[in-house]
Amino acid sequence: MFENKDSFREEFCQRVIQTYGRSVNKVERSDQFLVLAQMVREYANFSWMKSKEEVSGEEDKQLFYFSMEFLIGRLLTNNMMNLGIYNIIKEGLADLDIDLGKLEEVEKDAGLGNGGLGRLAACFLDSLATLGLPGHGNSIRYEYGLFEQKIVDDKQVEVPDIWLKYGNPWEVRKTKHAVDVRFYGKVETFWNSDGNMDVKHVDAEVVRAVPYDVPVVGKDNVCVNNLRLWKPEASDKAPAGKDFIAYIQDVNKICQNVYPDDSTEEGRILRIKQEYFFVSAGVQTILADHYAKYHTFENLPDKVVIQLNDTHPVMVIPEIMRILMDDYQYKWDVAWDIVTRTVAYTNHTIMQEALEKWPEKHIATLLPRIYLIIKEINNRKKAEVYNRTLDPDLTNRVSIIRDGQVHMANLANHTVFSINGVARIHTEIIKSDVMKDFYYLYPEKFNSKTNGITHRRWLLYSNPQLTQLLTDKIGPGFINDPQQLEKLLDYVDDEDTINRFMEVKKQRKQILANYIKKKLDIDIDINSIFDVQAKRLHAYKRQMLNCMNIIALYQRFKKEPGFTIYPRTFIFAAKAAPSYVYAKNVIELINRLAAVINNDPEVSRYMKVVFIPNYNVSIAEILMNAADISEQISTAGKEASGTGNMKLMMNGAITLGTLDGANVEIAELVGDDNIIVFGHNVDELRSLKYNGYDAMELYRTNETIHAVLDSLVDGTWHPNKDEFKPIFDEILYRNDEYFLLADFEQYSEAQRTVYHLYKEHKKFCRMCLINIAKSGYFSSDRTISDYNRDIWHLKEIR
């Protein structure tokens, strides 16, 4: 159907009539989109089948990547491009007076995640397929996304993200592969006729898990992998003694949305149910398929590797143990040996408070058999560690169950064969601080795999203007080998290259400016510096430090007649967790800064503030390539890696950041002259903290900081002087936990450096080109190759 534009056009028209009983020009645009998407998916099905048959026939090892989220964004453009049929479709639709771009806009971002963790998982799937490696995702088919963010009276308001409004044309429901997942009930043991003890989970509340498969299309090859999303449905084994309506409601809650609020008992129980639901469904299927083929699990580590994306899927470990022992009568030691050679774990956080732990009582009640297995692992590991070290304190610190909590990271660390960080500095910190006890016990498990992004989505498809410039200058080799972007170094002083890059950036800024005008009715100057901070709103990411600098600039404008700066547009995009009061207060402050500054005739000529609501993948695709400055200003030692920094770098933005996460490796690659680094490093902050850091003293003695913080509570930004007092109190009365005041002067100086650099615009563009040239290292193709070389050992599908 895609041999040429004529055959496509004929098939498309026929499909529209067959589906809707109307001609192409009589149906809605959404109908046209659904027909087109179905045709593209069906075209990918041929490679999907071949991939499955080759892996099965060759008995190749497969990866199963378990993650609570996969932020895959829109798939139409990505799939058409990867399949090599984009131009045929575009031309065929044009003959029907249909704009492909308009159909692309119909598609909603899949509501399957929240932030960097999910976007990373999606990039990994794209790279796995493009590299021809058999690797599949496993997650939940959320009915709604995290939430759709609206700004009402300057405040974040959460409304449902109805991403399935038109259905999901990419998924295939696989009813025959549904499995049962069991909650509650009790465990009974008895001796069987062979003299072995059998364990039964009885009186359980059963939920049916139904898989929906989404093809993951590799570029220019025959590899199509699988993203399996599990949907909970009522079982015909509905629990006795429970109201049926209540049972249905409980089932539906499991897939309602990602990351329900876990600040309440009900929310914590739901989070545990979500995590076990998709873990159990996925593991049951993997093991059943394996046993049907090999009739043994002795070779499971040779045929299957399971990667845990953070701690959410850690119950993979006791679930495999449960199935091997209870369903297939494997002895503990044999089952344990199999598990410990099959499962690997990626850590994504440096902060202890972010390492998941769940109340022991909830695990025991919800998952009685899993609890007993975790308890047994804990007892055995405590005995092993104590016998090895004779250190009771160490034994207690590495316990899986401690103080009434089940520590999920500890369960992973004791079990898996590989523990990796996601940037070099992050890995060193977990080895020396967060997980130093486990590094002492299992140093051979630890390794670093610096994150990456798929350059296909974040450069080739979202920035065709820059892609064309690069192709003209260095040839098309970088399209399949992003490391070849280094060839651009030969052109960083070339006048024509610099001028063309300036024009590309101007075009991308205009596209973003048009979007902002359309959505927010704010006019921004495309000749101003576009300063972008786009990431989840959290105190450690320090959007507030950015705000403090903006306030200080505004105060200088009002205080010093004649003060000017190079025109600057500060652009924010962020969501705050619904229960995160401080973060939501910062979002309100950003919008109040915009309201005051943008409407000040003296100041708005030089400075504007924009908050783009409902930040998602599609917005990022027009935001990242328009940025001049990439704000990566987290407190040193708090950001594991970051991937927004890589997307911005690849599109020619200059990083303004701390030595945190992947910023360290960006700095090493581009050199000190092509990045703007500020702030205290990890060791310096540790020294500050231990030597009695005093935020109140800085407030008292630094005139600028004093004025900035006072403006939060004196009515400058809101008629209610108490509106931003929580931010004021958080900084001063919690002793500035994330060192905003400690880094403020250096940050302000770094911002002044930006002005000076940008005024020498060709020199600034040279810096941008060097960043693009060095960004190939941060391709997820390189990251996946590293994982495969050191951890997975998968064979390429040809």
PDB file of N, CA and C in Angstrom, residues 543-593:
ATOM      1  N   GLN A 543      14.048  25.923  40.123  1.00  0.00           N
ATOM      2  CA  GLN A 543      13.367  26.963  39.354  1.00  0.00           C
ATOM      3  C   GLN A 543      13.319  28.257  40.152  1.00  0.00           C
ATOM      4  N   MET A 544      13.340  28.115  41.480  1.00  0.00           N
ATOM      5  CA  MET A 544      13.281  29.298  42.337  1.00  0.00           C
ATOM      6  C   MET A 544      14.545  30.150  42.219  1.00  0.00           C
ATOM      7  N   LEU A 545      15.686  29.546  41.979  1.00  0.00           N
ATOM      8  CA  LEU A 545      16.922  30.305  41.780  1.00  0.00           C
ATOM      9  C   LEU A 545      16.799  31.162  40.526  1.00  0.00           C
ATOM     10  N   ASN A 546      16.221  30.603  39.490  1.00  0.00           N
ATOM     11  CA  ASN A 546      15.949  31.352  38.259  1.00  0.00           C
ATOM     12  C   ASN A 546      15.036  32.536  38.561  1.00  0.00           C
ATOM     13  N   CYS A 547      13.980  32.275  39.335  1.00  0.00           N
ATOM     14  CA  CYS A 547      13.044  33.346  39.709  1.00  0.00           C
ATOM     15  C   CYS A 547      13.747  34.450  40.496  1.00  0.00           C
ATOM     16  N   MET A 548      14.638  34.058  41.388  1.00  0.00           N
ATOM     17  CA  MET A 548      15.342  35.062  42.194  1.00  0.00           C
ATOM     18  C   MET A 548      16.159  36.003  41.323  1.00  0.00           C
ATOM     19  N   ASN A 549      16.801  35.457  40.304  1.00  0.00           N
ATOM     20  CA  ASN A 549      17.572  36.312  39.399  1.00  0.00           C
ATOM     21  C   ASN A 549      16.659  37.251  38.615  1.00  0.00           C
ATOM     22  N   ILE A 550      15.516  36.722  38.170  1.00  0.00           N
ATOM     23  CA  ILE A 550      14.556  37.571  37.449  1.00  0.00           C
ATOM     24  C   ILE A 550      14.071  38.705  38.342  1.00  0.00           C
ATOM     25  N   ILE A 551      13.772  38.384  39.592  1.00  0.00           N
ATOM     26  CA  ILE A 551      13.324  39.420  40.531  1.00  0.00           C
ATOM     27  C   ILE A 551      14.413  40.466  40.738  1.00  0.00           C
ATOM     28  N   ALA A 552      15.656  40.002  40.892  1.00  0.00           N
ATOM     29  CA  ALA A 552      16.765  40.944  41.102  1.00  0.00           C
ATOM     30  C   ALA A 552      16.918  41.876  39.902  1.00  0.00           C
ATOM     31  N   LEU A 553      16.776  41.331  38.697  1.00  0.00           N
ATOM     32  CA  LEU A 553      16.855  42.172  37.496  1.00  0.00           C
ATOM     33  C   LEU A 553      15.722  43.192  37.477  1.00  0.00           C
ATOM     34  N   TYR A 554      14.528  42.741  37.790  1.00  0.00           N
ATOM     35  CA  TYR A 554      13.371  43.641  37.805  1.00  0.00           C
ATOM     36  C   TYR A 554      13.587  44.773  38.811  1.00  0.00           C
ATOM     37  N   GLN A 555      14.111  44.416  39.966  1.00  0.00           N
ATOM     38  CA  GLN A 555      14.347  45.441  40.988  1.00  0.00           C
ATOM     39  C   GLN A 555      15.400  46.445  40.536  1.00  0.00           C
ATOM     40  N   ARG A 556      16.397  45.990  39.790  1.00  0.00           N
ATOM     41  CA  ARG A 556      17.395  46.924  39.276  1.00  0.00           C
ATOM     42  C   ARG A 556      16.775  47.885  38.263  1.00  0.00           C
ATOM     43  N   PHE A 557      15.894  47.340  37.406  1.00  0.00           N
ATOM     44  CA  PHE A 557      15.197  48.204  36.446  1.00  0.00           C
ATOM     45  C   PHE A 557      14.422  49.301  37.175  1.00  0.00           C
ATOM     46  N   LYS A 558      13.753  48.951  38.252  1.00  0.00           N
ATOM     47  CA  LYS A 558      12.912  49.913  38.970  1.00  0.00           C
ATOM     48  C   LYS A 558      13.735  50.871  39.827  1.00  0.00           C
ATOM     49  N   LYS A 559      14.919  50.403  40.218  1.00  0.00           N
ATOM     50  CA  LYS A 559      15.733  51.193  41.142  1.00  0.00           C
ATOM     51  C   LYS A 559      16.740  52.086  40.416  1.00  0.00           C
ATOM     52  N   GLU A 560      17.228  51.627  39.256  1.00  0.00           N
ATOM     53  CA  GLU A 560      18.308  52.328  38.571  1.00  0.00           C
ATOM     54  C   GLU A 560      17.828  52.843  37.212  1.00  0.00           C
ATOM     55  N   PRO A 561      17.480  54.101  37.103  1.00  0.00           N
ATOM     56  CA  PRO A 561      17.071  54.673  35.805  1.00  0.00           C
ATOM     57  C   PRO A 561      18.193  54.494  34.776  1.00  0.00           C
ATOM     58  N   GLY A 562      17.824  54.057  33.597  1.00  0.00           N
ATOM     59  CA  GLY A 562      18.821  53.862  32.552  1.00  0.00           C
ATOM     60  C   GLY A 562      19.421  52.474  32.515  1.00  0.00           C
ATOM     61  N   PHE A 563      19.110  51.632  33.509  1.00  0.00           N
ATOM     62  CA  PHE A 563      19.628  50.258  33.502  1.00  0.00           C
ATOM     63  C   PHE A 563      18.979  49.474  32.360  1.00  0.00           C
ATOM     64  N   THR A 564      19.795  48.753  31.587  1.00  0.00           N
ATOM     65  CA  THR A 564      19.265  47.914  30.501  1.00  0.00           C
ATOM     66  C   THR A 564      20.026  46.595  30.468  1.00  0.00           C
ATOM     67  N   ILE A 565      19.447  45.633  29.802  1.00  0.00           N
ATOM     68  CA  ILE A 565      20.121  44.369  29.541  1.00  0.00           C
ATOM     69  C   ILE A 565      19.841  43.991  28.087  1.00  0.00           C
ATOM     70  N   TYR A 566      20.601  43.048  27.577  1.00  0.00           N
ATOM     71  CA  TYR A 566      20.261  42.520  26.260  1.00  0.00           C
ATOM     72  C   TYR A 566      18.902  41.847  26.401  1.00  0.00           C
ATOM     73  N   PRO A 567      17.978  42.092  25.487  1.00  0.00           N
ATOM     74  CA  PRO A 567      16.619  41.540  25.634  1.00  0.00           C
ATOM     75  C   PRO A 567      16.623  40.038  25.905  1.00  0.00           C
ATOM     76  N   ARG A 568      15.818  39.645  26.852  1.00  0.00           N
ATOM     77  CA  ARG A 568      15.833  38.265  27.347  1.00  0.00           C
ATOM     78  C   ARG A 568      14.405  37.778  27.534  1.00  0.00           C
ATOM     79  N   THR A 569      14.116  36.565  27.072  1.00  0.00           N
ATOM     80  CA  THR A 569      12.827  35.923  27.324  1.00  0.00           C
ATOM     81  C   THR A 569      13.077  34.690  28.173  1.00  0.00           C
ATOM     82  N   PHE A 570      12.600  34.724  29.394  1.00  0.00           N
ATOM     83  CA  PHE A 570      12.749  33.594  30.313  1.00  0.00           C
ATOM     84  C   PHE A 570      11.540  32.675  30.144  1.00  0.00           C
ATOM     85  N   ILE A 571      11.788  31.456  29.706  1.00  0.00           N
ATOM     86  CA  ILE A 571      10.702  30.526  29.395  1.00  0.00           C
ATOM     87  C   ILE A 571      10.763  29.345  30.357  1.00  0.00           C
ATOM     88  N   PHE A 572       9.655  29.121  31.045  1.00  0.00           N
ATOM     89  CA  PHE A 572       9.529  27.989  31.968  1.00  0.00           C
ATOM     90  C   PHE A 572       8.478  27.020  31.435  1.00  0.00           C
ATOM     91  N   ALA A 573       8.690  25.748  31.703  1.00  0.00           N
ATOM     92  CA  ALA A 573       7.658  24.730  31.465  1.00  0.00           C
ATOM     93  C   ALA A 573       7.862  23.659  32.522  1.00  0.00           C
ATOM     94  N   ALA A 574       6.814  23.364  33.265  1.00  0.00           N
ATOM     95  CA  ALA A 574       6.964  22.414  34.370  1.00  0.00           C
ATOM     96  C   ALA A 574       5.601  22.020  34.908  1.00  0.00           C
ATOM     97  N   LYS A 575       5.535  20.793  35.376  1.00  0.00           N
ATOM     98  CA  LYS A 575       4.379  20.351  36.153  1.00  0.00           C
ATOM     99  C   LYS A 575       4.843  20.086  37.580  1.00  0.00           C
ATOM    100  N   ALA A 576       3.941  20.360  38.522  1.00  0.00           N
ATOM    101  CA  ALA A 576       4.202  20.035  39.929  1.00  0.00           C
ATOM    102  C   ALA A 576       3.268  18.911  40.345  1.00  0.00           C
ATOM    103  N   ALA A 577       3.762  18.000  41.146  1.00  0.00           N
ATOM    104  CA  ALA A 577       2.899  16.942  41.670  1.00  0.00           C
ATOM    105  C   ALA A 577       1.714  17.577  42.389  1.00  0.00           C
ATOM    106  N   PRO A 578       0.506  17.023  42.220  1.00  0.00           N
ATOM    107  CA  PRO A 578      -0.693  17.661  42.790  1.00  0.00           C
ATOM    108  C   PRO A 578      -0.620  17.949  44.283  1.00  0.00           C
ATOM    109  N   SER A 579       0.117  17.127  45.026  1.00  0.00           N
ATOM    110  CA  SER A 579       0.187  17.335  46.481  1.00  0.00           C
ATOM    111  C   SER A 579       1.432  18.098  46.920  1.00  0.00           C
ATOM    112  N   TYR A 580       2.246  18.553  45.965  1.00  0.00           N
ATOM    113  CA  TYR A 580       3.510  19.220  46.283  1.00  0.00           C
ATOM    114  C   TYR A 580       3.249  20.731  46.385  1.00  0.00           C
ATOM    115  N   VAL A 581       2.933  21.187  47.578  1.00  0.00           N
ATOM    116  CA  VAL A 581       2.463  22.553  47.806  1.00  0.00           C
ATOM    117  C   VAL A 581       3.532  23.584  47.417  1.00  0.00           C
ATOM    118  N   TYR A 582       4.770  23.357  47.839  1.00  0.00           N
ATOM    119  CA  TYR A 582       5.843  24.309  47.540  1.00  0.00           C
ATOM    120  C   TYR A 582       6.008  24.477  46.027  1.00  0.00           C
ATOM    121  N   ALA A 583       6.031  23.366  45.299  1.00  0.00           N
ATOM    122  CA  ALA A 583       6.243  23.431  43.854  1.00  0.00           C
ATOM    123  C   ALA A 583       5.109  24.192  43.173  1.00  0.00           C
ATOM    124  N   LYS A 584       3.890  23.956  43.623  1.00  0.00           N
ATOM    125  CA  LYS A 584       2.750  24.662  43.023  1.00  0.00           C
ATOM    126  C   LYS A 584       2.808  26.147  43.343  1.00  0.00           C
ATOM    127  N   ASN A 585       3.338  26.480  44.506  1.00  0.00           N
ATOM    128  CA  ASN A 585       3.499  27.882  44.883  1.00  0.00           C
ATOM    129  C   ASN A 585       4.529  28.574  43.976  1.00  0.00           C
ATOM    130  N   VAL A 586       5.585  27.843  43.608  1.00  0.00           N
ATOM    131  CA  VAL A 586       6.598  28.401  42.703  1.00  0.00           C
ATOM    132  C   VAL A 586       5.994  28.629  41.307  1.00  0.00           C
ATOM    133  N   ILE A 587       5.161  27.704  40.845  1.00  0.00           N
ATOM    134  CA  ILE A 587       4.491  27.902  39.553  1.00  0.00           C
ATOM    135  C   ILE A 587       3.631  29.158  39.595  1.00  0.00           C
ATOM    136  N   GLU A 588       2.911  29.349  40.679  1.00  0.00           N
ATOM    137  CA  GLU A 588       2.108  30.562  40.807  1.00  0.00           C
ATOM    138  C   GLU A 588       3.000  31.808  40.783  1.00  0.00           C
ATOM    139  N   LEU A 589       4.137  31.748  41.473  1.00  0.00           N
ATOM    140  CA  LEU A 589       5.058  32.886  41.481  1.00  0.00           C
ATOM    141  C   LEU A 589       5.553  33.193  40.075  1.00  0.00           C
ATOM    142  N   ILE A 590       5.926  32.180  39.311  1.00  0.00           N
ATOM    143  CA  ILE A 590       6.401  32.398  37.940  1.00  0.00           C
ATOM    144  C   ILE A 590       5.334  33.127  37.122  1.00  0.00           C
ATOM    145  N   ASN A 591       4.103  32.707  37.279  1.00  0.00           N
ATOM    146  CA  ASN A 591       3.028  33.348  36.528  1.00  0.00           C
ATOM    147  C   ASN A 591       2.749  34.767  37.010  1.00  0.00           C
ATOM    148  N   ARG A 592       2.965  35.019  38.285  1.00  0.00           N
ATOM    149  CA  ARG A 592       2.817  36.391  38.797  1.00  0.00           C
ATOM    150  C   ARG A 592       3.971  37.272  38.307  1.00  0.00           C
ATOM    151  N   LEU A 593       5.178  36.708  38.239  1.00  0.00           N
ATOM    152  CA  LEU A 593       6.292  37.463  37.659  1.00  0.00           C
ATOM    153  C   LEU A 593       5.960  37.855  36.228  1.00  0.00           C
TER     154      LEU A 593
END
